[in-house]
Short mmCIF file of C-alpha atoms and ligand atoms in Angstrom, two decimals:
data_model
loop_
_atom_site.label_atom_id
_atom_site.label_comp_id
_atom_site.label_asym_id
_atom_site.label_seq_id
_atom_site.Cartn_x
_atom_site.Cartn_y
_atom_site.Cartn_z
CA MET A 643 -68.33 -62.25 9.97
CA PRO A 644 -65.60 -60.43 11.90
CA LEU A 645 -62.06 -61.65 11.32
CA LEU A 646 -59.54 -61.67 14.17
CA VAL A 647 -55.84 -62.46 14.05
CA GLN A 648 -54.75 -63.87 17.42
CA LYS A 649 -51.03 -64.01 18.17
CA TYR A 650 -49.79 -66.11 21.08
CA GLY A 651 -46.28 -65.38 22.42
CA GLY A 652 -43.78 -67.85 23.85
CA THR A 653 -45.11 -67.95 27.42
CA SER A 654 -48.68 -68.34 26.10
CA VAL A 655 -47.74 -71.68 24.48
CA ALA A 656 -44.97 -72.67 26.90
CA ASP A 657 -46.29 -76.15 27.79
CA ALA A 658 -49.07 -78.62 27.07
CA ASP A 659 -51.52 -76.98 29.50
CA ARG A 660 -50.93 -73.55 28.00
CA ILE A 661 -51.41 -74.92 24.47
CA ARG A 662 -54.72 -76.52 25.47
CA ALA A 663 -55.81 -73.22 27.09
CA VAL A 664 -54.99 -71.39 23.86
CA ALA A 665 -56.93 -73.91 21.79
CA ASP A 666 -59.87 -73.52 24.16
CA HIS A 667 -59.83 -69.74 23.71
CA VAL A 668 -59.64 -70.07 19.91
CA ALA A 669 -62.61 -72.46 19.98
CA ARG A 670 -64.60 -70.01 22.16
CA THR A 671 -63.79 -67.15 19.79
CA ARG A 672 -65.00 -69.28 16.86
CA ARG A 673 -68.26 -69.93 18.73
CA THR A 674 -68.89 -66.17 18.95
CA GLY A 675 -69.11 -66.29 15.16
CA ALA A 676 -65.74 -64.74 14.39
CA ASP A 677 -63.24 -66.10 11.90
CA VAL A 678 -59.82 -66.58 13.45
CA VAL A 679 -56.28 -66.75 12.12
CA VAL A 680 -53.79 -67.87 14.78
CA VAL A 681 -50.10 -66.90 14.80
CA VAL A 682 -47.82 -68.67 17.26
CA SER A 683 -44.35 -68.11 18.70
CA ALA A 684 -41.97 -70.87 19.69
CA MET A 685 -42.72 -72.52 23.05
CA GLY A 686 -41.24 -70.76 26.10
CA LYS A 687 -37.53 -70.14 25.73
CA THR A 688 -37.13 -72.41 22.67
CA THR A 689 -35.68 -69.68 20.45
CA ASP A 690 -33.12 -68.68 23.12
CA ASP A 691 -32.16 -72.35 23.53
CA LEU A 692 -31.67 -72.76 19.78
CA VAL A 693 -29.54 -69.59 19.66
CA HIS A 694 -27.33 -70.97 22.47
CA LEU A 695 -27.07 -74.32 20.76
CA ALA A 696 -25.83 -72.64 17.58
CA PHE A 697 -23.14 -70.85 19.62
CA GLU A 698 -22.07 -74.14 21.15
CA VAL A 699 -21.74 -75.79 17.77
CA SER A 700 -20.34 -73.08 15.56
CA ARG A 701 -18.18 -69.97 15.46
CA THR A 702 -19.22 -69.00 11.95
CA GLN A 703 -22.96 -69.62 11.97
CA PRO A 704 -23.96 -69.08 8.32
CA THR A 705 -27.12 -67.00 8.65
CA ARG A 706 -29.08 -69.16 6.21
CA GLU A 707 -28.58 -72.10 8.57
CA VAL A 708 -29.36 -69.99 11.65
CA ASP A 709 -32.74 -69.17 10.10
CA MET A 710 -33.38 -72.79 9.21
CA LEU A 711 -32.67 -73.70 12.84
CA LEU A 712 -34.67 -70.90 14.51
CA SER A 713 -37.71 -71.41 12.29
CA ALA A 714 -38.05 -74.91 13.74
CA GLY A 715 -39.29 -73.51 17.07
CA GLU A 716 -42.50 -72.05 15.67
CA ARG A 717 -43.21 -75.24 13.66
CA ILE A 718 -43.45 -77.18 16.90
CA SER A 719 -46.04 -74.84 18.41
CA MET A 720 -48.18 -74.52 15.29
CA SER A 721 -48.66 -78.25 14.91
CA LEU A 722 -49.37 -78.78 18.62
CA VAL A 723 -51.96 -75.98 18.64
CA CYS A 724 -53.68 -77.62 15.62
CA MET A 725 -53.71 -80.98 17.42
CA ALA A 726 -55.25 -79.41 20.53
CA LEU A 727 -57.88 -77.69 18.35
CA ALA A 728 -58.69 -81.00 16.64
CA ASP A 729 -59.52 -82.48 20.06
CA LEU A 730 -62.05 -79.66 20.50
CA GLY A 731 -63.63 -80.38 17.14
CA VAL A 732 -62.18 -77.25 15.50
CA GLU A 733 -60.78 -77.87 12.07
CA ALA A 734 -57.35 -76.22 11.98
CA THR A 735 -54.44 -76.35 9.53
CA SER A 736 -50.88 -75.30 10.31
CA TYR A 737 -48.77 -73.31 7.86
CA THR A 738 -45.09 -72.42 7.96
CA GLY A 739 -44.24 -68.86 6.99
CA SER A 740 -43.48 -69.91 3.44
CA GLN A 741 -46.70 -71.95 3.15
CA ALA A 742 -48.62 -68.94 4.46
CA GLY A 743 -47.19 -66.91 1.55
CA ILE A 744 -44.99 -64.58 3.60
CA VAL A 745 -42.41 -63.36 1.11
CA THR A 746 -39.38 -61.54 2.53
CA ASP A 747 -36.13 -60.02 1.36
CA ALA A 748 -32.99 -62.15 1.69
CA ALA A 749 -31.59 -60.47 4.84
CA HIS A 750 -31.30 -63.61 6.98
CA THR A 751 -32.06 -63.21 10.72
CA ARG A 752 -33.56 -59.73 10.13
CA ALA A 753 -35.64 -60.16 6.98
CA LYS A 754 -38.32 -57.67 5.99
CA ILE A 755 -41.70 -58.72 4.63
CA LEU A 756 -42.09 -57.76 0.95
CA ASP A 757 -45.41 -59.36 0.11
CA ILE A 758 -48.07 -61.66 1.51
CA ARG A 759 -49.70 -64.17 -0.80
CA ALA A 760 -52.32 -65.42 1.60
CA ASP A 761 -54.53 -67.48 -0.75
CA ARG A 762 -54.06 -70.69 1.23
CA LEU A 763 -55.12 -68.94 4.43
CA ARG A 764 -58.14 -67.45 2.65
CA ASP A 765 -59.09 -70.90 1.34
CA THR A 766 -58.88 -72.40 4.83
CA LEU A 767 -61.03 -69.58 6.24
CA ALA A 768 -63.55 -69.96 3.40
CA GLY A 769 -63.82 -73.66 4.25
CA GLY A 770 -64.67 -72.80 7.87
CA GLY A 771 -61.23 -73.76 9.21
CA VAL A 772 -58.69 -71.98 11.38
CA PRO A 773 -55.26 -71.37 9.81
CA VAL A 774 -52.47 -71.60 12.40
CA VAL A 775 -49.36 -69.82 11.14
CA ALA A 776 -45.79 -70.13 12.40
CA GLY A 777 -44.75 -66.60 13.39
CA PHE A 778 -41.36 -64.94 12.89
CA GLN A 779 -40.57 -66.59 9.55
CA GLY A 780 -40.98 -66.26 5.81
CA MET A 781 -39.38 -67.25 2.56
CA SER A 782 -37.10 -65.12 0.38
CA LEU A 783 -37.57 -64.75 -3.38
CA GLU A 784 -34.66 -67.25 -3.67
CA ARG A 785 -36.85 -69.72 -1.73
CA ASN A 786 -34.74 -69.73 1.41
CA VAL A 787 -36.33 -69.77 4.86
CA THR A 788 -35.81 -66.43 6.59
CA THR A 789 -36.62 -65.04 10.05
CA LEU A 790 -37.83 -61.55 10.89
CA GLY A 791 -35.66 -60.68 13.91
CA ARG A 792 -36.37 -61.41 17.58
CA GLY A 793 -39.95 -60.75 18.56
CA GLY A 794 -40.91 -61.13 14.90
CA SER A 795 -44.10 -63.13 15.50
CA ASP A 796 -45.80 -59.84 16.35
CA THR A 797 -44.84 -58.62 12.88
CA THR A 798 -46.20 -61.76 11.23
CA ALA A 799 -49.51 -61.26 13.02
CA VAL A 800 -49.92 -57.59 12.16
CA ALA A 801 -48.83 -58.12 8.55
CA LEU A 802 -51.37 -60.94 8.15
CA ALA A 803 -54.07 -58.80 9.77
CA ALA A 804 -53.32 -56.03 7.25
CA ALA A 805 -53.20 -58.43 4.27
CA LEU A 806 -56.44 -60.19 5.23
CA GLY A 807 -58.24 -56.97 6.22
CA ALA A 808 -58.82 -58.29 9.76
CA ASP A 809 -60.98 -56.28 12.14
CA ALA A 810 -58.31 -56.45 14.84
CA CYS A 811 -55.03 -58.10 15.73
CA GLU A 812 -54.91 -59.49 19.27
CA ILE A 813 -51.45 -59.86 20.81
CA TYR A 814 -51.74 -62.37 23.68
CA THR A 815 -48.86 -62.26 26.12
CA ASP A 816 -47.94 -62.73 29.81
CA VAL A 817 -49.00 -59.26 30.97
CA SER A 818 -52.50 -57.82 30.73
CA GLY A 819 -51.62 -54.97 28.37
CA VAL A 820 -49.21 -52.11 27.80
CA PHE A 821 -48.23 -50.58 31.15
CA SER A 822 -46.85 -47.22 32.22
CA ALA A 823 -43.53 -49.07 32.75
CA ASP A 824 -42.34 -52.68 32.59
CA PRO A 825 -44.43 -54.23 35.41
CA ARG A 826 -41.50 -56.51 36.26
CA ILE A 827 -39.46 -53.48 37.30
CA VAL A 828 -42.23 -51.20 38.56
CA PRO A 829 -44.89 -53.29 40.35
CA GLU A 830 -47.18 -50.24 40.72
CA ALA A 831 -47.16 -49.55 36.96
CA ARG A 832 -50.62 -48.83 35.57
CA LYS A 833 -52.28 -50.62 32.67
CA LEU A 834 -53.08 -48.19 29.85
CA ASN A 835 -56.49 -48.59 28.22
CA ARG A 836 -55.67 -46.84 24.97
CA VAL A 837 -52.37 -45.87 23.41
CA SER A 838 -51.84 -44.09 20.09
CA TYR A 839 -49.77 -45.71 17.32
CA GLU A 840 -47.20 -42.92 17.65
CA GLU A 841 -46.76 -43.54 21.38
CA MET A 842 -46.62 -47.32 20.88
CA LEU A 843 -43.92 -46.84 18.27
CA GLU A 844 -41.82 -44.77 20.67
CA ILE A 845 -42.46 -47.22 23.54
CA ALA A 846 -41.41 -50.18 21.36
CA ALA A 847 -38.40 -48.34 19.92
CA SER A 848 -37.12 -47.41 23.38
CA GLY A 849 -37.24 -50.89 24.89
CA GLY A 850 -40.88 -51.66 25.82
CA ARG A 851 -40.74 -54.99 24.06
CA VAL A 852 -44.38 -55.95 24.80
CA VAL A 853 -45.02 -55.19 21.11
CA ALA A 854 -42.14 -55.54 18.62
CA LEU A 855 -41.13 -52.28 16.93
CA ARG A 856 -41.66 -53.49 13.37
CA SER A 857 -45.17 -54.67 14.14
CA ALA A 858 -46.03 -51.29 15.71
CA GLU A 859 -44.80 -49.62 12.51
CA PHE A 860 -46.80 -51.99 10.37
CA ALA A 861 -49.93 -51.44 12.47
CA ARG A 862 -49.65 -47.67 12.15
CA ASN A 863 -48.90 -47.72 8.41
CA HIS A 864 -51.87 -50.01 7.69
CA SER A 865 -54.20 -48.74 10.46
CA VAL A 866 -54.54 -52.20 12.04
CA PRO A 867 -56.18 -51.89 15.49
CA LEU A 868 -54.03 -53.83 18.01
CA HIS A 869 -55.32 -55.27 21.24
CA VAL A 870 -52.53 -56.30 23.64
CA ARG A 871 -53.90 -58.64 26.31
CA SER A 872 -53.20 -61.54 28.64
CA SER A 873 -53.51 -65.22 27.73
CA PHE A 874 -53.55 -66.01 31.45
CA THR A 875 -56.51 -63.89 32.58
CA TRP A 876 -58.12 -63.17 29.16
CA GLU A 877 -59.29 -59.78 30.53
CA PRO A 878 -59.57 -56.82 28.13
CA GLY A 879 -56.15 -55.24 27.63
CA THR A 880 -54.73 -52.19 25.85
CA TRP A 881 -56.02 -50.93 22.49
CA ILE A 882 -53.49 -49.35 20.18
CA VAL A 883 -55.33 -47.13 17.78
CA GLU A 884 -55.27 -43.80 15.92
CA GLU A 885 -54.92 -40.83 18.27
CA ASP A 886 -58.33 -39.25 18.79
CA ALA A 887 -59.99 -36.49 20.72
CA GLN A 888 -61.11 -38.81 23.54
CA MET A 889 -57.52 -39.71 24.25
CA GLU A 890 -56.24 -37.19 26.72
CA ALA A 891 -52.73 -36.42 25.62
CA ALA A 892 -50.97 -37.36 28.85
CA LEU A 893 -47.84 -35.41 29.56
CA VAL A 894 -45.99 -38.67 30.06
CA THR A 895 -47.58 -42.02 29.17
CA ALA A 896 -44.81 -44.48 29.92
CA VAL A 897 -41.24 -44.86 31.14
CA THR A 898 -39.25 -47.42 29.20
CA HIS A 899 -35.77 -48.81 29.43
CA ASP A 900 -33.39 -50.73 27.24
CA VAL A 901 -30.25 -52.51 28.38
CA SER A 902 -29.40 -53.96 24.99
CA GLU A 903 -27.63 -50.89 23.60
CA ALA A 904 -23.87 -50.23 23.67
CA LYS A 905 -21.73 -47.15 23.14
CA VAL A 906 -18.86 -46.60 20.70
CA THR A 907 -16.53 -43.58 20.95
CA VAL A 908 -14.20 -42.47 18.18
CA ALA A 909 -11.68 -40.10 19.74
CA GLY A 910 -9.54 -37.39 18.16
CA VAL A 911 -11.52 -36.94 14.95
CA PRO A 912 -10.25 -33.88 13.01
CA ASP A 913 -12.99 -31.23 12.92
CA ARG A 914 -13.49 -31.10 9.15
CA PRO A 915 -16.57 -31.31 6.94
CA GLY A 916 -17.27 -34.79 5.58
CA LEU A 917 -15.66 -36.97 8.26
CA ALA A 918 -18.86 -37.73 10.19
CA ALA A 919 -20.56 -38.39 6.86
CA ARG A 920 -17.81 -40.89 5.96
CA LEU A 921 -18.08 -42.64 9.34
CA PHE A 922 -21.85 -43.01 9.41
CA ARG A 923 -22.06 -44.00 5.72
CA ALA A 924 -19.65 -46.87 6.45
CA LEU A 925 -21.71 -47.96 9.46
CA SER A 926 -24.89 -47.85 7.41
CA ASP A 927 -23.26 -49.88 4.63
CA HIS A 928 -22.56 -52.55 7.25
CA ASP A 929 -26.19 -52.48 8.43
CA VAL A 930 -25.23 -51.08 11.84
CA ASN A 931 -28.21 -49.24 13.31
CA VAL A 932 -27.04 -46.06 15.02
CA ASP A 933 -29.31 -44.43 17.57
CA MET A 934 -28.00 -41.61 19.77
CA ILE A 935 -25.05 -39.52 18.60
CA VAL A 936 -23.02 -37.04 20.62
CA GLN A 937 -20.21 -34.93 19.24
CA ASN A 938 -18.22 -32.73 21.59
CA ALA A 939 -17.24 -29.19 20.71
CA SER A 940 -13.75 -29.24 19.25
CA LEU A 941 -11.05 -27.72 21.41
CA HIS A 942 -7.84 -28.05 19.44
CA GLY A 943 -9.20 -28.90 16.02
CA THR A 944 -10.27 -32.43 16.99
CA THR A 945 -13.44 -33.83 18.51
CA ASP A 946 -14.78 -37.07 20.02
CA ILE A 947 -17.84 -38.71 18.46
CA SER A 948 -19.87 -41.14 20.58
CA PHE A 949 -22.88 -43.08 19.39
CA THR A 950 -25.00 -46.02 20.48
CA VAL A 951 -25.74 -49.23 18.58
CA PRO A 952 -27.69 -52.39 19.44
CA GLY A 953 -25.41 -54.63 21.54
CA ASP A 954 -25.49 -57.26 18.79
CA ASP A 955 -23.97 -54.76 16.35
CA LEU A 956 -21.20 -53.59 18.72
CA GLU A 957 -18.42 -55.76 17.35
CA VAL A 958 -19.13 -54.97 13.70
CA GLY A 959 -19.63 -51.27 14.49
CA ALA A 960 -16.34 -51.01 16.38
CA ASP A 961 -14.48 -52.91 13.63
CA VAL A 962 -15.84 -50.53 10.98
CA CYS A 963 -14.63 -47.55 13.04
CA ARG A 964 -11.19 -49.07 13.63
CA GLY A 965 -10.82 -49.72 9.91
CA LEU A 966 -11.53 -46.05 9.22
CA LEU A 967 -9.09 -44.59 11.79
CA PRO A 968 -6.25 -43.93 9.30
CA GLU A 969 -8.59 -42.43 6.71
CA LEU A 970 -10.29 -40.19 9.29
CA GLY A 971 -7.02 -39.31 10.97
CA ALA A 972 -8.68 -40.10 14.31
CA SER A 973 -6.78 -41.44 17.30
CA SER A 974 -8.73 -44.34 18.85
CA VAL A 975 -11.95 -46.33 19.18
CA SER A 976 -13.38 -47.46 22.51
CA THR A 977 -16.52 -49.40 23.36
CA ASP A 978 -18.78 -49.57 26.41
CA ALA A 979 -21.46 -52.22 26.77
CA SER A 980 -22.44 -51.19 30.34
CA VAL A 981 -24.84 -48.46 29.29
CA ALA A 982 -28.62 -48.46 29.33
CA ARG A 983 -31.24 -46.08 28.10
CA VAL A 984 -34.17 -44.77 30.10
CA SER A 985 -36.90 -42.93 28.17
CA LEU A 986 -40.11 -41.04 28.81
CA VAL A 987 -42.81 -41.23 26.15
CA GLY A 988 -45.93 -39.06 25.99
CA ALA A 989 -47.92 -37.25 23.32
CA GLY A 990 -48.48 -34.35 25.73
CA MET A 991 -44.77 -33.47 25.67
CA LYS A 992 -45.29 -31.80 22.33
CA THR A 993 -47.00 -28.87 23.99
CA HIS A 994 -45.60 -28.89 27.52
CA PRO A 995 -42.17 -27.59 28.42
CA GLY A 996 -40.69 -28.74 31.72
CA VAL A 997 -40.58 -32.50 31.13
CA THR A 998 -36.88 -32.33 30.38
CA ALA A 999 -36.13 -30.29 33.48
CA LEU A 1000 -38.04 -32.65 35.81
CA THR A 1001 -36.37 -35.66 34.16
CA PHE A 1002 -32.89 -34.26 34.76
CA GLU A 1003 -33.75 -33.13 38.31
CA THR A 1004 -35.09 -36.59 39.15
CA LEU A 1005 -31.99 -38.37 37.87
CA ALA A 1006 -29.75 -35.84 39.64
CA ARG A 1007 -31.56 -36.47 42.92
CA CYS A 1008 -30.73 -40.18 42.53
CA GLY A 1009 -27.08 -39.34 41.83
CA ILE A 1010 -27.40 -40.79 38.32
CA ASN A 1011 -25.09 -39.32 35.69
CA ILE A 1012 -26.54 -38.70 32.22
CA GLU A 1013 -24.05 -39.68 29.52
CA MET A 1014 -26.08 -38.94 26.39
CA ILE A 1015 -29.45 -37.41 25.63
CA SER A 1016 -31.76 -37.64 22.64
CA THR A 1017 -35.30 -36.46 22.06
CA SER A 1018 -38.16 -36.67 19.60
CA SER A 1019 -41.32 -34.59 19.79
CA ILE A 1020 -42.90 -37.17 22.13
CA ARG A 1021 -39.86 -38.84 23.77
CA ILE A 1022 -36.84 -37.99 25.93
CA SER A 1023 -34.08 -40.59 26.30
CA CYS A 1024 -31.07 -40.54 28.60
CA MET A 1025 -28.13 -42.92 28.51
CA VAL A 1026 -27.02 -43.95 32.01
CA ARG A 1027 -24.86 -46.67 33.58
CA SER A 1028 -26.71 -49.97 33.17
CA GLU A 1029 -26.62 -50.73 36.90
CA ALA A 1030 -28.53 -47.47 37.56
CA VAL A 1031 -31.30 -47.98 35.04
CA GLU A 1032 -33.87 -49.71 37.26
CA VAL A 1033 -33.53 -47.02 39.93
CA ALA A 1034 -33.95 -44.41 37.17
CA VAL A 1035 -37.12 -46.07 35.82
CA ARG A 1036 -38.73 -46.25 39.27
CA ALA A 1037 -37.76 -42.69 40.20
CA LEU A 1038 -39.11 -41.23 36.94
CA HIS A 1039 -42.30 -43.30 37.15
CA GLU A 1040 -42.89 -41.79 40.59
CA ALA A 1041 -41.79 -38.26 39.70
CA PHE A 1042 -44.31 -38.10 36.86
CA ASP A 1043 -46.99 -39.71 39.00
CA LEU A 1044 -47.68 -42.57 36.59
CA GLY A 1045 -48.74 -45.20 39.14
P1 ADP B 656 -44.24 -62.61 24.22
O1 ADP B 656 -43.37 -63.79 24.39
O2 ADP B 656 -45.67 -62.86 24.54
O3 ADP B 656 -44.06 -61.95 22.88
P2 ADP B 656 -42.56 -60.59 25.43
O4 ADP B 656 -41.65 -61.09 26.49
O5 ADP B 656 -41.98 -60.31 24.10
O6 ADP B 656 -43.79 -61.58 25.35
O7 ADP B 656 -43.29 -59.24 25.93
C1 ADP B 656 -43.98 -59.20 27.15
C2 ADP B 656 -43.08 -58.60 28.23
O8 ADP B 656 -42.82 -57.24 27.92
C3 ADP B 656 -43.70 -58.54 29.60
O9 ADP B 656 -43.51 -59.73 30.31
C4 ADP B 656 -43.00 -57.34 30.26
O10 ADP B 656 -42.01 -57.74 31.18
C5 ADP B 656 -42.32 -56.65 29.10
N1 ADP B 656 -42.59 -55.21 29.07
C6 ADP B 656 -41.65 -54.25 28.91
N2 ADP B 656 -42.19 -53.04 28.94
C7 ADP B 656 -43.53 -53.20 29.11
C8 ADP B 656 -44.63 -52.29 29.22
N3 ADP B 656 -44.47 -50.96 29.15
N4 ADP B 656 -45.87 -52.82 29.37
C9 ADP B 656 -46.05 -54.16 29.44
N5 ADP B 656 -45.04 -55.06 29.33
C10 ADP B 656 -43.79 -54.60 29.19
N1 LIG B 657 -39.68 -66.97 18.79
C1 LIG B 657 -39.13 -65.72 18.32
C2 LIG B 657 -38.34 -65.02 19.42
O1 LIG B 657 -38.26 -65.53 20.51
C3 LIG B 657 -40.17 -64.82 17.73
C4 LIG B 657 -41.21 -64.35 18.70
O2 LIG B 657 -41.42 -64.95 19.75
O3 LIG B 657 -41.88 -63.34 18.40
O4 LIG B 657 -37.78 -63.98 19.18
MG1 MG B 658 -42.70 -60.50 22.08
#
C-alpha cells in the first residue's frame, strides 16, 4: 500500500470548516487504498498571536517557555483534525512531537531533528489508523519540548516521510504550487509543474517561503519527493524531485524576495589578516547566520565590512560587533533594517552568461540602487531598499519573461 505524508499549513486548518475539509480529504485518500500520516500546523495566525502574547507578558522570554507556549498551537489542530476524522468513521490518533518520537537537539526555538523514533506511528498505521502529528515540535534528549523554527511543520512532515519511507510528502497550502514568483506580489506568476531539489533549496533560502528551507534540505538529502499543492482547490500542484533530462533547465525559474534580512556595517576596520576571521568567528559563536558580505577596497589602510543577517539576529549581531570594536581597532558599527533582497533562481544560469547583465539593466531602468550582490551557480541576489523590492520583483519577472 502506498504511504503518503500530508502536511496541512495554518490557512488549511484555519477554522472549523477548513478542518472538516481536511478530514474529508484524508478520508478520501484513505479510500484510494493509501496509508496516510497527517502533519498539522497551528490554526491560522495562532503562532503569531502566541509570539505577540509572549512579548506582551515578558521582556526576557526564557526560550524553554517560549517553546512550551508555541507548541500549544499545533496541539489544538491535531486533536480537532482527529475529532473531525472520527465523525467520518476514520480511526485517527493525535501525537505531539515528543509522542511521535521526534528527538531534537536542545536549541530552543530553532531545534534541529536528531532522530525519529516512529514506532508509535508505525503501530497506528499497522492497525489501520491515521496518525495525526503536531508539526513544528519535538523533544530534546533532556526531555524538554522544543520547536523547529518558524515554518517548521514542513520539516516535521519531510522528516517523517523520510523516516517512514513514504512514497511522497504532500505539502498542502493556500496556493496551488510553487510559482515563478510570490503570486501575492506578481498576479501573473506561473505555476511550475516540476522543480529540482537544488532550485527549491535556492528558492526557499532566498525568501520563497512556500516550502521551509530546512524541509527542502531534508527532502534533497533523503530523496523525498515533495508535492506542493492547494488545500482549497485540491488540484495537482508542483513536484519537487531530482533534476532529470525531461526538466528543461530554464534560464530563470523564479524570482524571489525576502524582506526579513538586515544589514550591519563595521566601519574603519584596519586592513590586516585575521580581523575578518575574528569578527565572523564571534558572530558564528553567537549563532548569528551571516548571508551576504561586502568588503570595500582599503584606501588608507582601513576598510568597511558590511554583511546581512536575519532581522531577528540584528540586535545580537550588532552587539557582538560593538563588543569587538576595541579589539579590531575599528571605528563604528551601524545597522540598517530597511533592506530587502531580490533573487533570481534557475538551473540554466550555470551555462548561460548574460543573466547578471540583464538583472542589473532591469534594476537600473527602474532607478533601483543595488547595495550588495551575491551569487551561487544557480542564483543571483541583490540587496535593495525594502520599499523598492516589489517593483524589482515585478520588473525582473517581466524582463525574464516568466509569466
Ligand atoms: P502554510 O501556512 O501553508 O505553511 P506559508 O504562508 O508558509 O503557508 O506559504 C505559502 C505562501 O508562500 C503563499 O501564500 C505565498 O504568498 C508565499 N510564496 C512566496 N513565494 C512563493 C512562490 N514562489 N510560490 C508560491 N508561493 C509563494
Ligand atoms: N505554526 C508554526 C509557524 O507558524 C509552524 C508552521 O506553521 O510550519 O511558524
Ligand atoms: Mg509554511
